Structures are given as C-alpha cells and as structure tokens.
XYZ file of C-alpha atoms in Angstrom:
381
model
C 11.892 -5.520 -20.153
C 10.717 -2.921 -22.695
C 11.548 -0.103 -20.240
C 15.222 -1.143 -20.416
C 15.214 -0.557 -24.189
C 13.699 2.924 -24.205
C 15.659 5.448 -26.226
C 14.971 8.767 -27.930
C 13.167 8.276 -31.232
C 13.052 11.955 -32.064
C 13.599 15.416 -30.614
C 10.851 17.819 -31.652
C 11.940 21.448 -31.586
C 8.958 23.277 -33.072
C 8.551 25.437 -29.966
C 10.529 28.637 -29.380
C 10.647 28.452 -25.612
C 10.780 26.105 -22.647
C 8.187 23.339 -23.240
C 5.899 23.319 -20.201
C 3.405 20.604 -21.072
C 2.781 17.764 -23.526
C -0.293 15.558 -23.878
C -1.512 12.741 -26.151
C -5.145 12.605 -27.220
C -7.272 9.537 -26.396
C -6.454 7.818 -29.697
C -2.758 8.526 -29.251
C -2.250 9.841 -32.780
C -2.047 13.537 -31.848
C 0.386 15.148 -29.421
C -0.175 18.676 -28.180
C 2.496 20.838 -26.552
C 2.775 24.380 -25.232
C 5.718 26.517 -24.249
C 6.945 29.917 -23.125
C 6.476 31.257 -26.669
C 2.701 31.390 -25.942
C 2.025 28.964 -28.781
C 0.272 25.609 -28.792
C 1.581 22.988 -31.211
C -0.549 20.092 -32.420
C 1.355 17.239 -34.037
C 0.015 14.160 -35.774
C 2.373 11.242 -36.161
C 3.146 7.554 -36.221
C 5.158 7.104 -33.048
C 6.741 3.903 -34.293
C 8.670 5.829 -36.947
C 10.039 9.293 -37.622
C 6.824 10.654 -39.144
C 5.524 13.742 -37.344
C 3.513 16.628 -38.788
C 3.294 19.705 -36.530
C 0.554 22.312 -36.751
C 1.133 25.545 -34.807
C -1.488 28.055 -33.810
C -1.454 31.065 -31.520
C -4.656 31.037 -29.497
C -3.386 32.582 -26.272
C -1.647 35.801 -27.286
C -2.688 37.686 -24.191
C -1.318 35.030 -21.845
C 2.338 35.072 -20.884
C 2.790 31.319 -20.751
C 0.770 28.103 -20.926
C 1.639 25.724 -18.096
C -0.958 22.948 -18.344
C -3.274 21.592 -20.992
C -4.888 18.289 -21.866
C -7.789 16.407 -23.449
C -11.223 15.837 -21.966
C -11.743 12.061 -21.507
C -14.081 10.238 -23.891
C -14.825 13.368 -25.932
C -12.943 13.333 -29.217
C -11.490 16.641 -30.278
C -12.277 18.461 -27.020
C -8.968 20.221 -26.406
C -8.475 21.836 -23.552
C -8.953 20.162 -20.249
C -7.303 22.936 -18.251
C -5.032 25.913 -18.662
C -2.956 27.729 -16.108
C -0.752 30.744 -16.687
C 1.592 32.929 -14.711
C -0.380 36.151 -15.093
C -3.752 34.771 -14.065
C -3.085 31.995 -11.586
C -6.186 29.909 -11.014
C -6.985 29.674 -7.316
C -9.218 27.009 -5.870
C -11.316 28.405 -3.031
C -12.324 25.824 -0.468
C -15.440 26.364 1.608
C -14.959 26.025 5.362
C -11.803 25.989 7.419
C -9.307 25.573 4.561
C -7.584 28.661 3.087
C -7.262 29.604 -0.558
C -4.550 27.532 -2.243
C -2.768 27.849 -5.571
C -3.821 25.103 -7.972
C -0.988 23.108 -9.585
C -2.555 19.911 -10.916
C -5.846 18.437 -12.121
C -6.542 14.828 -13.094
C -9.736 13.156 -14.310
C -10.500 9.519 -13.509
C -10.590 7.674 -16.876
C -12.934 5.021 -15.485
C -15.383 7.617 -14.221
C -15.062 11.081 -15.821
C -17.462 12.426 -13.192
C -14.576 12.277 -10.724
C -11.623 14.640 -10.824
C -8.809 15.383 -8.396
C -7.139 18.729 -7.747
C -4.027 19.608 -5.760
C -1.738 22.541 -5.145
C 0.075 24.424 -2.437
C -0.947 22.311 0.554
C -0.655 18.652 1.515
C -4.087 17.417 0.394
C -5.375 16.005 -2.871
C -9.097 16.705 -3.119
C -11.479 14.475 -5.066
C -14.648 15.982 -6.517
C -17.754 14.455 -8.082
C -19.375 16.751 -10.639
C -22.715 15.008 -10.051
C -22.779 16.487 -6.548
C -21.914 19.989 -7.655
C -24.706 22.385 -6.683
C -25.336 25.652 -8.479
C -27.978 26.827 -6.010
C -25.572 27.515 -3.132
C -26.695 24.608 -0.951
C -24.528 23.275 1.863
C -22.426 20.838 -0.173
C -21.667 23.370 -2.893
C -18.183 22.659 -4.211
C -17.269 20.337 -1.343
C -14.765 17.514 -2.001
C -16.054 13.971 -1.690
C -12.686 12.700 -0.438
C -9.200 13.815 0.629
C -5.891 11.991 0.198
C -2.645 12.556 2.086
C 0.090 10.359 3.625
C -0.370 10.335 7.391
C 3.051 11.832 8.166
C 2.356 14.865 5.952
C -0.969 15.827 7.508
C -0.511 19.277 9.003
C 2.831 19.886 7.264
C 2.616 23.422 5.880
C 5.972 23.115 4.096
C 4.845 20.683 1.390
C 2.778 21.061 -1.745
C 1.708 18.870 -4.645
C 3.008 19.361 -8.185
C 1.583 16.411 -10.126
C -1.406 14.049 -10.237
C -2.304 11.066 -12.410
C -5.060 8.446 -12.487
C -4.522 4.904 -13.731
C -7.112 2.906 -15.660
C -7.837 1.177 -12.336
C -8.655 4.530 -10.662
C -5.424 4.510 -8.653
C -4.142 7.994 -7.884
C -0.502 9.095 -8.110
C 0.475 12.190 -6.120
C 3.873 13.890 -6.483
C 5.006 16.180 -3.648
C 7.620 18.911 -3.865
C 10.626 18.358 -1.574
C 9.199 14.908 -0.861
C 8.278 11.695 -2.691
C 5.587 10.215 -4.950
C 2.699 8.257 -3.407
C 0.157 5.816 -4.860
C -3.346 5.822 -3.372
C -6.207 3.437 -3.975
C -9.802 4.553 -3.525
C -10.061 3.025 -0.048
C -7.178 5.155 1.280
C -9.142 8.397 1.345
C -9.582 10.386 4.557
C -13.230 11.124 3.829
C -14.952 14.412 3.010
C -14.134 16.138 6.317
C -10.550 15.607 7.484
C -9.914 17.331 10.796
C -7.474 20.285 10.661
C -4.245 19.435 12.410
C -1.180 21.167 13.767
C 1.961 20.708 11.671
C 3.915 17.508 12.169
C 7.666 17.470 11.780
C 8.492 17.184 8.082
C 9.370 13.685 6.925
C 9.062 12.164 10.407
C 6.726 9.332 11.250
C 4.772 9.763 14.518
C 6.654 6.831 16.072
C 9.979 8.556 15.329
C 8.810 11.763 16.984
C 7.812 10.009 20.208
C 4.195 11.106 19.868
C 1.291 9.489 21.653
C -1.374 8.411 19.150
C -4.038 9.488 21.620
C -2.821 13.086 21.231
C -2.698 12.986 17.433
C -5.344 14.706 15.292
C -8.237 12.488 14.255
C -7.344 12.743 10.565
C -3.797 11.532 11.245
C -5.014 8.594 13.343
C -7.534 7.609 10.675
C -4.819 7.774 8.024
C -2.567 5.523 10.125
C -5.334 2.940 10.376
C -5.735 2.797 6.602
C -3.494 0.971 4.181
C -0.147 2.701 3.693
C 0.308 4.187 0.202
C 3.155 2.881 -1.948
C 6.053 5.352 -2.091
C 8.510 6.026 -4.945
C 11.906 7.544 -4.118
C 15.115 8.572 -5.843
C 14.144 11.563 -7.974
C 14.346 15.218 -6.899
C 11.322 17.501 -7.055
C 12.505 20.778 -5.542
C 13.137 23.396 -8.225
C 10.146 23.360 -10.596
C 6.682 21.838 -10.935
C 7.003 18.129 -11.785
C 4.357 15.948 -13.366
C 3.944 12.227 -12.794
C 2.464 9.460 -14.926
C 1.670 5.787 -15.167
C 3.436 3.791 -17.869
C 3.068 0.389 -19.511
C 0.261 -1.635 -21.139
C -1.430 -2.152 -17.765
C -0.011 0.859 -15.907
C 2.622 -1.404 -14.340
C 5.153 1.397 -13.945
C 5.389 4.910 -12.511
C 7.428 7.592 -14.267
C 8.563 11.080 -13.259
C 11.033 13.775 -14.208
C 13.663 15.156 -11.858
C 15.710 18.265 -11.099
C 18.812 16.364 -12.221
C 17.545 16.262 -15.838
C 16.675 12.573 -15.831
C 13.558 10.425 -16.142
C 12.934 7.905 -13.357
C 10.881 4.722 -13.810
C 9.707 2.534 -10.918
C 7.715 -0.669 -10.709
C 4.268 0.330 -9.513
C 4.054 -2.695 -7.241
C 6.805 -2.514 -4.651
C 8.306 0.814 -5.736
C 11.577 -0.609 -7.112
C 13.576 1.829 -9.241
C 14.235 0.080 -12.566
C 15.370 2.751 -15.039
C 16.970 6.198 -15.116
C 17.382 8.077 -18.426
C 19.185 11.317 -19.294
C 16.528 13.538 -20.863
C 17.394 17.229 -20.406
C 20.492 19.283 -19.685
C 18.686 20.978 -16.816
C 15.344 19.685 -15.491
C 12.650 17.266 -16.696
C 9.231 18.649 -15.760
C 6.646 16.886 -17.892
C 6.203 13.182 -18.645
C 3.323 11.885 -20.761
C 2.577 8.239 -21.540
C 0.977 7.161 -24.805
C -2.524 5.774 -24.090
C -2.039 2.523 -26.031
C 1.647 1.809 -26.701
C 4.952 1.886 -24.817
C 5.835 5.407 -25.939
C 6.786 8.342 -23.712
C 6.925 12.074 -24.354
C 9.077 14.257 -22.105
C 9.907 17.945 -21.827
C 11.883 20.240 -19.576
C 13.910 23.411 -19.688
C 15.287 22.770 -23.177
C 13.293 24.085 -26.132
C 12.329 20.683 -27.471
C 10.344 17.707 -26.308
C 11.400 14.131 -26.836
C 9.656 10.956 -27.977
C 10.915 7.734 -26.370
C 10.296 4.240 -27.785
C 11.666 0.774 -26.801
C 13.940 0.415 -29.843
C 17.397 0.073 -28.257
C 19.330 -3.098 -29.078
C 21.122 -3.282 -25.730
C 19.404 -3.220 -22.363
C 20.158 -0.282 -20.091
C 21.444 -0.548 -16.519
C 20.982 1.750 -13.542
C 23.638 4.477 -13.166
C 25.974 4.069 -10.220
C 25.504 7.572 -8.766
C 21.775 7.463 -8.030
C 22.451 7.270 -4.292
C 24.117 10.709 -4.417
C 20.920 12.236 -5.761
C 18.915 10.588 -3.011
C 21.258 11.974 -0.355
C 20.806 15.474 -1.811
C 17.066 14.947 -1.662
C 17.282 13.810 1.953
C 19.255 16.946 2.846
C 16.584 19.132 1.229
C 13.820 17.099 2.819
C 15.163 17.192 6.364
C 16.514 20.777 6.388
C 13.318 22.589 5.457
C 12.524 23.735 9.022
C 10.635 26.982 9.475
C 13.220 28.525 11.808
C 16.921 28.216 12.734
C 15.833 26.780 16.091
C 13.895 23.983 14.367
C 16.821 23.270 12.070
C 19.117 22.987 15.089
C 16.685 20.662 16.846
C 16.383 18.475 13.751
C 20.134 18.326 13.080
C 20.675 15.069 14.972
C 17.725 13.448 13.192
C 19.160 14.559 9.833
C 22.567 13.092 10.626
C 20.980 9.851 11.817
C 18.887 9.511 8.651
C 21.869 10.097 6.379
C 24.043 7.701 8.358
C 21.374 5.003 8.149
C 21.094 5.542 4.397
C 24.864 5.403 3.801
C 25.222 2.261 5.920
C 22.311 0.634 4.078
C 23.766 1.484 0.691
C 27.248 0.251 1.639
C 25.781 -2.989 2.949
C 23.826 -3.510 -0.260
C 26.881 -2.730 -2.399
C 28.997 -5.201 -0.435
C 26.370 -7.902 -0.753
C 26.143 -7.365 -4.511
C 29.916 -7.785 -4.876
C 29.654 -11.156 -3.180
C 26.954 -12.165 -5.645
C 29.330 -12.189 -8.582
C 29.106 -8.619 -9.867
C 25.469 -8.603 -10.948
C 25.211 -4.924 -9.983
C 24.146 -3.206 -6.776
C 20.899 -4.114 -5.146
C 18.328 -1.374 -5.335
C 18.492 0.660 -2.105
C 15.145 2.343 -2.805
C 12.708 -0.552 -2.588
C-alpha cells in the first residue's frame, strides 16, 4: 500500500519557467529537468531525505524551450536521449502511404535498447529496430517493424499520442489526447504494414456502430482478433502534452498527470484507479518514476517540480468527485466530431453514454452504502 502513503518530500524551484520535463538517470541518483527558461538543471540527491544539489547550465540558448529530454539506456553519462523544441519541431517522415506527422514521444525498450517506439499526431505507435536501419536507401529504409493501436481508434484522424513508456517486461504504455491510456504487450502489434483505413467514429466500438466486420479494414479486423489492450480511465488529457509512466518495484502501477492538476495511479493489472494526488494548481504534464525505489517526480505549469515519497503516516483515500472529471472527459471525447452534422448525429450516443455512466456510478454508490460505508466502489475498473 506504499502508493497510499505518497506525499511531497520536496518542491524544487530552481527553474525560472514552466517545467516541461524531468528524468532520472539509470542509477537514480541524478535528476535532470528543463523548462521554459531554456535552462537544463542537473540535480544530485538522496531521495530518501531532503538532500538535493542542483547544477544549472545553459546549453540551448538558441532554442526557445526544451520539451523532452532523457538518458540513453545502459550508457552512463549519456545525456540526451531526445530534444524537441517549439521553434524547430522534429517531424518524423514515414515512407509510403502515411503522411508526415509531428513527433511527440519517444521511448526505448530497456530490455532491448535496439528497439524504440515513436508516436505523435496520429493514432499509431511505431516500433523501430535500429539493427534493420539501412543507410544505403534500400527498400526497408526507416520502416517500422510493428504498429500499435486500439482497434476502435484505427482510422480516427481526431486523436494523437502524447506519451509513451516501456516497462522492464517490454510492455508499452500509450497515452492518447482526448482519449485514454492503453497497455500493449508485444503480441498485440498490427505488424509492419497496417492497411490504411477510413475514419471510424471516435470512441465507438464497431459493434456499437452497427458495422459489418466483413466491411471493416483489414487492420481493424486483425486488431479485433488480437488480445484487447488494458485501458486506464479517469484522468483528462486534452489541454497539453501528457506523459505516462510505470511505477512500483515491478512496474505494478501506471501513473499519469491530468488537466485537473492531479496525479492518477492505477493498478497495471485490471486498470483499477487506486490513488489521486493534488500536484499542481493548473496541469500535471510530466511524471517520472525512480528506476529503483518508490519515488516519483512530477512537473506541470507551476515553476517547480515535486519529489514524492511514501512517507505519509495516514493512508490516503480516493476523492469523491472523480466521477465529475470522467464525465467532463466523456463530453470532450464524444463531442469532437469534425462537423456540426456529425455532432448532431452523435448527440443521442453521447446522451446514452453519459446516462449509462451516471446510472452505473449511482448503482455502485448505493451498493457501497449497503456495505457499511467502506467507500464507493471504483467505477473505472
């Protein structure tokens, strides 16, 4: 129950702007951060106490802002895995039928550093193997070895991906804007050549849309036949780019920030929401787990980043207004039609979804009252 005892150990305010990214090195004794002040801060500390020694250096004066940075796996002292900035957006050009997309996230598989995943302004996460990268311009030059996407999002041009993370077991977390977080295992990939598809209705399963599977794109049918990825719900990822991370000694938990300024923690297995923590007055964008201990670093719109450790005497409980945030997310999710006509057509489906959610929550709340006041059952699992 360590996640129920997490509290802020220290607020670190050495940056002079919104903190966009934080990252621990492989040993976990150094934390690097970057913010809108165009400075990178390296800090060495003992995360079990208040000791923290920041070192600031300005290595990116010509860049307006640093949005992402990290450490190359298994190479000590190799800082910087990737950098993105607002002036010189990095675009990932895909050979073939796919268009150019803006790149939002990169993650390297810790079990096999030859594999890395990239994602951005469309629905797919693309997995690459550097051993297959050809410099001579041959046919498989720069081609992904696998694609990942929930079946109901294939062909949805309204979604994008804001965060990626690999676990030590090579599981892949994918966080979608205006949608949810999904957990993929290696066997859930769509293969190296998913078939382009026409857009499906956002957030609607094929069975709900009355579609015949025989008329569905091949990639969607193949995705349906594979194991369904675990989904994590409750947070809101609409306003800014949100990261996602595994948490716990064996990556037993999933953690993300939210537009409501809170940190959300779910059980990896089953997707049950187990903890919500106030972390920023505005938005929590970045969450980073310590590689060896139960320590979290978080940052958002405020000009500091926070270190969280399981030191609280009393166990925390879930807030009672989480369902309101989910309803707001459902509104955003269901209303993002591309035209007024589509919005009008989807209105009845929106109302039905919200009604089902409210009835489910009320039923769960009533059942919990009969159980002797042990708190509401989790409506998200």
